CSV table of C-alpha atoms and ligand atoms in Angstrom, one decimal:
chain,number,residue,atom,x,y,z
A,92,UNK,CA,49.0,-84.7,-36.3
A,93,UNK,CA,48.2,-85.3,-32.6
A,94,UNK,CA,50.2,-88.6,-32.7
A,95,UNK,CA,53.3,-86.5,-33.0
A,96,UNK,CA,55.3,-85.9,-29.8
A,97,UNK,CA,55.9,-82.4,-28.6
A,98,UNK,CA,59.1,-80.6,-29.6
A,99,UNK,CA,60.3,-78.6,-26.7
A,100,UNK,CA,62.2,-75.4,-26.6
A,101,UNK,CA,65.0,-77.0,-24.6
A,102,UNK,CA,64.6,-80.1,-22.6
A,103,UNK,CA,66.9,-82.2,-20.4
A,104,UNK,CA,69.3,-84.5,-22.4
A,105,UNK,CA,71.1,-87.2,-20.5
A,106,UNK,CA,74.4,-88.5,-21.8
A,107,UNK,CA,74.1,-92.0,-20.3
A,108,UNK,CA,76.7,-92.1,-17.6
A,109,UNK,CA,74.7,-90.0,-15.1
A,110,UNK,CA,73.2,-93.2,-13.6
A,111,UNK,CA,76.6,-94.6,-12.6
A,112,UNK,CA,77.5,-91.5,-10.6
A,113,UNK,CA,74.1,-91.6,-8.9
A,114,UNK,CA,74.5,-95.3,-8.1
A,115,UNK,CA,77.8,-94.6,-6.5
A,116,UNK,CA,76.2,-92.0,-4.3
A,117,UNK,CA,73.4,-94.3,-3.3
A,118,UNK,CA,75.6,-97.3,-2.8
A,119,UNK,CA,78.1,-95.4,-0.6
A,120,UNK,CA,75.2,-93.8,1.3
A,121,UNK,CA,76.4,-90.3,0.4
A,122,UNK,CA,72.9,-89.0,-0.2
A,123,UNK,CA,73.6,-85.6,1.4
A,124,UNK,CA,74.8,-82.1,0.5
A,125,UNK,CA,78.4,-83.4,0.7
A,126,UNK,CA,80.4,-86.2,-0.9
A,127,UNK,CA,82.7,-87.2,-3.7
A,128,UNK,CA,80.3,-86.3,-6.5
A,129,UNK,CA,80.3,-82.6,-5.4
A,130,UNK,CA,84.1,-82.5,-5.3
A,131,UNK,CA,84.2,-84.4,-8.6
A,132,UNK,CA,81.7,-82.1,-10.3
A,133,UNK,CA,83.5,-79.0,-9.0
A,134,UNK,CA,86.8,-80.4,-10.4
A,135,UNK,CA,85.3,-81.2,-13.8
A,136,UNK,CA,83.9,-77.7,-14.0
A,137,UNK,CA,87.2,-76.2,-13.0
A,138,UNK,CA,89.0,-78.1,-15.6
A,139,UNK,CA,86.4,-77.2,-18.3
A,140,UNK,CA,86.6,-73.5,-17.4
A,141,UNK,CA,90.3,-73.7,-17.9
A,142,UNK,CA,92.0,-71.0,-15.8
A,143,UNK,CA,93.9,-72.3,-12.8
A,144,UNK,CA,92.7,-69.3,-10.8
A,145,UNK,CA,89.0,-70.3,-11.0
A,146,UNK,CA,87.3,-71.8,-7.9
A,147,UNK,CA,84.0,-73.5,-8.3
A,148,UNK,CA,81.4,-73.9,-5.6
A,149,UNK,CA,78.4,-76.1,-6.4
A,150,UNK,CA,75.1,-74.9,-5.1
A,151,UNK,CA,71.4,-75.8,-5.3
A,152,UNK,CA,70.6,-73.2,-7.9
A,153,UNK,CA,72.0,-70.4,-10.1
A,154,UNK,CA,69.8,-68.0,-8.1
A,155,UNK,CA,71.5,-68.9,-4.8
A,156,UNK,CA,74.9,-68.5,-6.6
A,157,UNK,CA,73.9,-64.9,-7.5
A,158,UNK,CA,72.7,-64.3,-3.9
A,159,UNK,CA,76.0,-65.5,-2.4
A,160,UNK,CA,78.0,-63.6,-4.9
A,161,UNK,CA,76.2,-60.4,-3.8
A,162,UNK,CA,76.8,-61.2,-0.2
A,163,UNK,CA,80.5,-61.9,-0.9
A,164,UNK,CA,80.7,-58.6,-2.7
A,165,UNK,CA,79.4,-56.9,0.4
A,166,UNK,CA,76.0,-55.8,-0.9
A,167,UNK,CA,73.8,-54.8,2.0
A,168,UNK,CA,70.5,-53.0,2.6
A,169,UNK,CA,70.4,-49.6,0.9
A,170,UNK,CA,73.1,-50.4,-1.7
A,171,UNK,CA,72.5,-50.0,-5.4
A,172,UNK,CA,73.3,-52.8,-7.8
A,173,UNK,CA,73.3,-52.3,-11.6
A,174,UNK,CA,71.7,-55.1,-13.6
A,175,UNK,CA,71.0,-55.8,-17.2
A,176,UNK,CA,67.3,-55.3,-17.9
A,177,UNK,CA,66.9,-57.9,-20.6
A,178,UNK,CA,67.2,-61.1,-18.6
A,179,UNK,CA,65.3,-63.7,-16.5
A,180,UNK,CA,64.0,-62.3,-13.2
A,181,UNK,CA,66.4,-64.5,-11.3
A,182,UNK,CA,69.3,-62.2,-12.3
A,183,UNK,CA,67.7,-59.4,-10.2
A,184,UNK,CA,65.7,-61.1,-7.5
A,185,UNK,CA,68.7,-61.7,-5.2
A,186,UNK,CA,69.4,-57.9,-5.3
A,187,UNK,CA,66.1,-57.5,-3.5
A,188,UNK,CA,66.8,-60.4,-1.1
A,189,UNK,CA,69.6,-58.2,0.2
A,190,UNK,CA,67.4,-55.2,0.5
A,191,UNK,CA,69.4,-53.4,-2.1
A,192,UNK,CA,68.0,-51.4,-5.1
A,193,UNK,CA,68.3,-52.7,-8.7
A,194,UNK,CA,69.2,-50.2,-11.3
A,195,UNK,CA,68.4,-51.5,-14.8
A,196,UNK,CA,70.3,-50.9,-18.0
A,197,UNK,CA,69.2,-51.4,-21.6
A,198,UNK,CA,70.8,-53.7,-24.1
A,199,UNK,CA,72.9,-52.9,-27.1
A,200,UNK,CA,71.6,-54.4,-30.4
A,201,UNK,CA,74.7,-56.6,-31.3
A,202,UNK,CA,74.8,-59.0,-28.4
A,203,UNK,CA,71.5,-58.0,-26.8
A,204,UNK,CA,73.4,-57.6,-23.5
A,205,UNK,CA,74.3,-54.7,-21.3
A,206,UNK,CA,74.9,-51.5,-23.3
A,207,UNK,CA,78.3,-50.0,-22.2
A,208,UNK,CA,77.2,-46.5,-23.1
A,209,UNK,CA,74.1,-46.6,-20.9
A,210,UNK,CA,76.1,-48.3,-18.2
A,211,UNK,CA,78.6,-45.5,-18.0
A,212,UNK,CA,75.8,-42.9,-18.1
A,213,UNK,CA,73.9,-44.7,-15.3
A,214,UNK,CA,77.0,-44.9,-13.1
A,215,UNK,CA,77.6,-41.2,-13.4
A,216,UNK,CA,74.0,-40.4,-12.8
A,217,UNK,CA,73.8,-42.6,-9.7
A,218,UNK,CA,77.0,-41.0,-8.3
A,219,UNK,CA,75.6,-37.5,-9.0
A,220,UNK,CA,72.5,-38.7,-7.2
A,221,UNK,CA,74.6,-39.5,-4.1
A,222,UNK,CA,75.1,-43.3,-4.2
A,223,UNK,CA,77.8,-45.2,-6.1
A,224,UNK,CA,76.6,-48.6,-7.3
A,225,UNK,CA,78.4,-51.4,-5.6
A,226,UNK,CA,78.1,-54.2,-8.1
A,227,UNK,CA,77.3,-54.7,-11.8
A,228,UNK,CA,75.4,-57.9,-12.9
A,229,UNK,CA,76.1,-58.5,-16.5
A,230,UNK,CA,74.3,-61.4,-18.3
A,231,UNK,CA,75.4,-63.5,-21.3
A,232,UNK,CA,71.9,-63.9,-22.5
A,233,UNK,CA,71.0,-66.9,-24.6
A,234,UNK,CA,74.7,-67.9,-24.4
A,235,UNK,CA,75.8,-64.8,-26.3
A,236,UNK,CA,78.9,-63.2,-24.6
A,237,UNK,CA,78.4,-59.5,-23.6
A,238,UNK,CA,80.8,-56.7,-24.6
A,239,UNK,CA,83.1,-57.5,-21.7
A,240,UNK,CA,86.2,-55.5,-22.6
A,241,UNK,CA,84.2,-52.2,-22.5
A,242,UNK,CA,82.1,-53.2,-19.5
A,243,UNK,CA,85.2,-54.3,-17.5
A,244,UNK,CA,87.0,-51.0,-18.6
A,245,UNK,CA,84.1,-48.9,-17.3
A,246,UNK,CA,83.7,-50.9,-14.1
A,247,UNK,CA,87.4,-50.6,-13.3
A,248,UNK,CA,87.4,-46.9,-14.0
A,249,UNK,CA,84.8,-46.5,-11.3
A,250,UNK,CA,86.1,-49.4,-9.2
A,251,UNK,CA,82.9,-51.4,-9.2
A,252,UNK,CA,82.8,-55.2,-9.0
A,253,UNK,CA,81.2,-57.3,-11.7
A,254,UNK,CA,79.2,-60.5,-11.4
A,255,UNK,CA,78.8,-62.4,-14.6
A,256,UNK,CA,75.5,-64.2,-14.9
A,257,UNK,CA,76.6,-67.1,-17.2
A,258,UNK,CA,73.5,-69.2,-16.3
A,259,UNK,CA,72.8,-69.6,-20.0
A,260,UNK,CA,76.4,-69.4,-21.2
A,261,UNK,CA,78.2,-72.5,-20.0
A,262,UNK,CA,80.8,-73.1,-22.7
A,263,UNK,CA,80.5,-69.8,-24.4
A,264,UNK,CA,83.8,-68.0,-25.1
A,265,UNK,CA,84.9,-64.3,-25.0
A,266,UNK,CA,88.4,-63.8,-26.4
A,267,UNK,CA,89.6,-67.2,-25.5
A,268,UNK,CA,88.1,-67.1,-22.0
A,269,UNK,CA,85.1,-69.0,-20.8
A,270,UNK,CA,82.1,-66.9,-19.9
A,271,UNK,CA,81.8,-66.6,-16.1
A,272,UNK,CA,85.5,-66.5,-15.5
A,273,UNK,CA,86.3,-63.0,-16.8
A,274,UNK,CA,85.5,-61.1,-13.6
A,275,UNK,CA,85.8,-61.6,-9.8
A,276,UNK,CA,82.5,-63.6,-9.7
A,277,UNK,CA,80.6,-65.7,-12.1
A,278,UNK,CA,77.6,-67.9,-11.8
A,279,UNK,CA,76.3,-71.0,-13.7
A,280,UNK,CA,72.9,-72.7,-13.7
A,281,UNK,CA,72.1,-76.4,-14.1
A,282,UNK,CA,68.3,-76.1,-14.2
A,283,UNK,CA,66.3,-78.5,-16.3
A,284,UNK,CA,66.4,-76.4,-19.5
A,285,UNK,CA,70.0,-75.1,-19.4
A,286,UNK,CA,73.1,-76.4,-21.3
A,287,UNK,CA,73.5,-79.2,-18.8
A,288,UNK,CA,71.1,-80.1,-16.0
A,289,UNK,CA,71.3,-81.5,-12.5
A,290,UNK,CA,67.5,-81.2,-12.3
A,291,UNK,CA,68.2,-78.1,-10.2
A,292,UNK,CA,71.6,-76.7,-9.4
A,293,UNK,CA,74.1,-73.9,-9.9
A,294,UNK,CA,77.7,-72.9,-9.3
A,295,UNK,CA,79.5,-69.9,-8.0
A,296,UNK,CA,82.8,-69.1,-9.8
A,297,UNK,CA,85.3,-67.1,-7.8
A,298,UNK,CA,89.0,-66.1,-8.0
A,299,UNK,CA,90.3,-67.1,-4.6
A,300,UNK,CA,90.0,-70.0,-2.2
A,301,UNK,CA,88.9,-67.6,0.6
A,302,UNK,CA,85.7,-66.7,-1.4
A,303,UNK,CA,85.0,-70.4,-2.0
A,304,UNK,CA,85.4,-71.2,1.7
A,305,UNK,CA,83.1,-68.4,2.7
A,306,UNK,CA,80.6,-69.4,0.1
A,307,UNK,CA,80.5,-73.0,1.4
A,308,UNK,CA,80.2,-71.7,5.0
A,309,UNK,CA,77.3,-69.4,4.1
A,310,UNK,CA,75.7,-72.2,2.0
A,311,UNK,CA,75.7,-74.6,4.9
A,312,UNK,CA,73.9,-72.4,7.5
A,313,UNK,CA,77.1,-70.4,8.5
A,314,UNK,CA,78.0,-73.1,10.9
A,315,UNK,CA,81.3,-72.4,12.6
A,316,UNK,CA,84.1,-74.8,13.3
A,317,UNK,CA,83.0,-76.2,16.7
A,318,UNK,CA,81.8,-79.6,17.8
A,319,UNK,CA,78.5,-78.0,18.8
A,320,UNK,CA,76.4,-75.8,16.5
A,321,UNK,CA,77.8,-72.3,16.7
A,322,UNK,CA,76.6,-69.4,14.6
A,323,UNK,CA,77.6,-65.8,14.5
A,324,UNK,CA,76.0,-64.9,11.1
A,325,UNK,CA,72.8,-65.7,9.2
A,326,UNK,CA,73.4,-68.6,6.9
A,327,UNK,CA,71.6,-70.4,4.0
A,328,UNK,CA,70.8,-73.9,2.9
A,329,UNK,CA,72.2,-73.5,-0.6
A,330,UNK,CA,74.7,-76.4,-1.1
A,331,UNK,CA,74.2,-78.9,-3.9
A,332,UNK,CA,73.1,-82.5,-3.2
A,333,UNK,CA,75.7,-85.2,-3.8
A,334,UNK,CA,73.0,-87.1,-5.9
A,335,UNK,CA,72.5,-84.0,-8.2
A,336,UNK,CA,76.2,-83.5,-8.5
A,337,UNK,CA,76.4,-87.1,-9.8
A,338,UNK,CA,74.1,-86.1,-12.6
A,339,UNK,CA,76.3,-83.1,-13.2
A,340,UNK,CA,79.4,-85.3,-13.5
A,341,UNK,CA,77.7,-87.4,-16.1
A,342,UNK,CA,76.5,-84.3,-18.0
A,343,UNK,CA,80.1,-82.9,-18.1
A,344,UNK,CA,81.1,-85.9,-20.2
A,345,UNK,CA,78.7,-84.8,-23.0
A,346,UNK,CA,78.9,-81.0,-22.6
A,347,UNK,CA,81.2,-80.4,-25.6
A,348,UNK,CA,79.1,-82.7,-27.8
A,349,UNK,CA,75.9,-81.0,-26.7
A,350,UNK,CA,77.3,-77.5,-27.3
A,351,UNK,CA,78.2,-78.6,-30.8
A,352,UNK,CA,74.7,-79.8,-31.3
A,353,UNK,CA,73.2,-76.5,-30.2
A,354,UNK,CA,75.5,-74.7,-32.5
A,355,UNK,CA,74.4,-76.9,-35.3
A,356,UNK,CA,70.8,-76.1,-34.6
A,357,UNK,CA,71.7,-72.4,-35.0
A,358,UNK,CA,73.2,-73.2,-38.4
A,359,UNK,CA,70.1,-75.1,-39.3
A,360,UNK,CA,68.0,-72.0,-38.6
A,361,UNK,CA,70.4,-69.7,-40.4
A,362,UNK,CA,69.9,-71.8,-43.5
A,363,UNK,CA,66.1,-72.1,-43.0
A,364,UNK,CA,65.6,-68.3,-42.7
A,365,UNK,CA,68.1,-67.4,-45.4
A,366,UNK,CA,65.3,-67.0,-47.9
A,367,UNK,CA,62.6,-65.6,-45.6
A,368,UNK,CA,62.7,-61.9,-45.9
A,369,UNK,CA,62.7,-59.6,-42.9
A,370,UNK,CA,63.5,-62.3,-40.3
A,371,UNK,CA,67.1,-62.6,-39.0
A,372,UNK,CA,68.7,-65.3,-36.8
A,373,UNK,CA,70.6,-64.1,-33.8
A,374,UNK,CA,74.3,-64.9,-34.4
A,375,UNK,CA,77.7,-63.8,-33.1
A,376,UNK,CA,78.5,-60.3,-34.3
A,377,UNK,CA,82.3,-60.9,-34.5
A,378,UNK,CA,85.0,-63.5,-34.3
A,379,UNK,CA,86.1,-62.6,-30.8
A,380,UNK,CA,83.1,-64.5,-29.3
A,381,UNK,CA,81.7,-68.0,-29.5
A,382,UNK,CA,78.1,-68.5,-28.3
A,383,UNK,CA,77.0,-71.9,-27.1
A,384,UNK,CA,73.7,-71.0,-28.8
A,385,UNK,CA,71.7,-72.2,-25.8
A,386,UNK,CA,68.6,-71.0,-27.5
A,387,UNK,CA,68.4,-69.8,-31.1
A,388,UNK,CA,66.3,-66.7,-31.5
A,389,UNK,CA,64.9,-64.8,-34.4
A,390,UNK,CA,64.0,-61.1,-34.9
A,391,UNK,CA,61.2,-59.9,-37.1
A,392,UNK,CA,61.6,-56.6,-39.0
A,393,UNK,CA,58.6,-54.4,-39.4
A,394,UNK,CA,58.1,-55.5,-43.1
A,395,UNK,CA,57.3,-59.2,-42.2
A,396,UNK,CA,53.6,-60.1,-42.9
A,397,UNK,CA,53.2,-62.3,-39.9
A,398,UNK,CA,54.0,-61.5,-36.3
A,399,UNK,CA,56.2,-63.4,-33.9
A,400,UNK,CA,53.1,-64.3,-32.0
A,401,UNK,CA,51.2,-65.7,-35.0
A,402,UNK,CA,54.3,-67.8,-35.9
A,403,UNK,CA,54.3,-69.0,-32.3
A,404,UNK,CA,50.6,-70.0,-32.5
A,405,UNK,CA,50.9,-71.8,-35.8
A,406,UNK,CA,53.9,-73.8,-34.5
A,407,UNK,CA,51.9,-74.6,-31.4
A,408,UNK,CA,49.3,-76.3,-33.6
A,409,UNK,CA,52.1,-78.6,-34.8
A,410,UNK,CA,53.1,-79.3,-31.2
A,411,UNK,CA,56.3,-77.2,-31.5
A,412,UNK,CA,57.1,-75.0,-28.5
A,413,UNK,CA,58.5,-71.5,-29.1
A,414,UNK,CA,58.6,-68.6,-26.7
A,415,UNK,CA,58.9,-64.8,-26.7
A,416,UNK,CA,62.2,-63.4,-25.6
A,417,UNK,CA,62.8,-62.4,-22.0
A,418,UNK,CA,60.6,-59.5,-21.1
A,419,UNK,CA,62.9,-56.7,-19.9
A,420,UNK,CA,62.8,-56.3,-16.1
A,421,UNK,CA,62.2,-52.6,-16.2
A,422,UNK,CA,58.9,-53.4,-17.8
A,423,UNK,CA,57.9,-56.0,-15.1
A,424,UNK,CA,55.3,-55.0,-12.6
A,425,UNK,CA,57.5,-56.1,-9.7
A,426,UNK,CA,60.5,-54.1,-10.9
A,427,UNK,CA,59.1,-51.1,-12.8
A,428,UNK,CA,59.5,-48.7,-9.8
A,429,UNK,CA,63.3,-49.0,-9.9
A,430,UNK,CA,65.6,-46.7,-11.9
A,431,UNK,CA,66.2,-47.5,-15.6
A,432,UNK,CA,68.8,-46.2,-18.0
A,433,UNK,CA,68.4,-46.7,-21.7
A,434,UNK,CA,66.1,-46.5,-24.6
A,435,UNK,CA,63.9,-49.1,-26.2
A,436,UNK,CA,66.4,-51.7,-27.6
A,437,UNK,CA,65.5,-54.4,-25.1
A,438,UNK,CA,61.8,-53.6,-25.4
A,439,UNK,CA,61.9,-53.9,-29.2
A,440,UNK,CA,63.8,-57.1,-29.0
A,441,UNK,CA,61.1,-58.4,-26.7
A,442,UNK,CA,58.3,-57.2,-29.0
A,443,UNK,CA,59.9,-58.6,-32.2
A,444,UNK,CA,61.7,-61.7,-31.2
A,445,UNK,CA,61.0,-65.4,-30.8
A,446,UNK,CA,63.0,-68.3,-29.3
A,447,UNK,CA,63.0,-71.5,-31.3
A,448,UNK,CA,63.4,-75.2,-30.3
A,449,UNK,CA,67.1,-75.5,-29.6
A,450,UNK,CA,67.7,-78.6,-27.5
A,451,UNK,CA,70.8,-80.7,-28.0
A,452,UNK,CA,68.4,-83.7,-28.3
A,453,UNK,CA,66.6,-82.4,-31.5
A,454,UNK,CA,66.5,-85.2,-34.0
A,455,UNK,CA,66.8,-84.8,-37.8
A,456,UNK,CA,63.2,-85.8,-38.1
A,457,UNK,CA,62.1,-83.1,-35.6
A,458,UNK,CA,64.2,-80.5,-37.5
A,459,UNK,CA,62.4,-81.5,-40.7
A,460,UNK,CA,59.0,-81.1,-38.9
A,461,UNK,CA,60.1,-77.6,-37.7
A,462,UNK,CA,61.3,-76.6,-41.1
A,463,UNK,CA,58.0,-77.6,-42.8
A,464,UNK,CA,55.9,-75.9,-40.1
A,465,UNK,CA,57.9,-72.7,-40.4
A,466,UNK,CA,57.8,-72.6,-44.2
A,467,UNK,CA,54.1,-73.3,-44.0
A,468,UNK,CA,53.5,-70.4,-41.6
A,469,UNK,CA,55.3,-67.9,-43.8
A,470,UNK,CA,53.5,-69.1,-47.0
A,471,UNK,CA,50.1,-68.2,-45.7
B,265,PLP,C1,68.2,-69.8,-15.3
B,265,PLP,C2,68.8,-68.5,-15.0
B,265,PLP,C3,69.1,-68.1,-13.7
B,265,PLP,C4,68.8,-68.8,-12.5
B,265,PLP,O1,69.2,-70.1,-12.4
B,265,PLP,P1,68.5,-71.2,-11.5
B,265,PLP,O2,69.4,-72.3,-11.5
B,265,PLP,O3,67.2,-71.5,-12.3
B,265,PLP,O4,68.2,-70.6,-10.2
B,265,PLP,C5,69.7,-66.8,-13.6
B,265,PLP,N1,70.0,-66.0,-14.6
B,265,PLP,C6,69.6,-66.4,-15.9
B,265,PLP,C7,70.0,-65.5,-17.0
B,265,PLP,C8,69.0,-67.6,-16.1
B,265,PLP,O5,68.7,-68.0,-17.4
């Protein structure tokens, strides 16, 4: 068994053309946070996202994209920012960079994303408490689009801006629109385990060229347009490298293909778990939305004999990586002092779920190995 190679949850998957774009960057000496690959990658993303009104700014991470979106939205010390609780810590960390207070919201059970009912309740409660939240950060977790119509309706009723964290949702669709483009700001991530990778990287999606200009200015140390170095504001070193952008351009060529492969993995798991009682595969709840199925997750009902953790441990023996779902942020030691609105939906998802190997590079042979190992674990 130990001659078998490890099957990862989600690992980088090159298309083959990345090296040509990197070579071009090296040969032209554009090994810098500027150059034609950055503009090319931004154009590729803009075309992929569809709407003419989208502006794309490539940055060195998804986290810095969230941080700049909060700054562009005017979030400052003392403000409150509403954030989905069930997500990666990077969704909320930048709220604290700004000295603002995160207010966490529970998930609803259909998409696992922000619950519109708790959202509205929280906004009213915060206003009654004396502070109207400035921004809502909604996440399309595991690539599953959130209930955007309802969330947008509530946000507009109270005139609150929305940032879509589409770090895991590149390619996912909500009612014919790509995730990340439905509201004033969206963000993407190109970290090693995401839909596409630039080793590290991210993008800010915005609706007008002024926001893009200001994002680039803030991402390049807020240097003003003078021959000498002139600064009137605090800046950041957040721009993407031209070498990394070259990897991104190569990855864009295979994005549609890789998304189809991840969706095929989800179908594979649907078939596999069809006959395993009490375990359900996370799928789109309706036809309005298309998930990229970045990661396929399963949920155990109370009747199942084995626990998610025992399945995880038995797959580990077969060198197959699985992982618990994101632990809700309101339960994290670093965030549990902040306000939380909701019940135990996200907590129960965390306790009863598991993420399965979902890479676009999974081979037929590896899927067979996964199938045998899972069936074996449930037989015992
Ligand atoms: C990965 C991720 C981020 C952060 O992106 P980085 O590029 O790793 O900084 C933010 N939010 C979510 C939901 C993520 O999964």
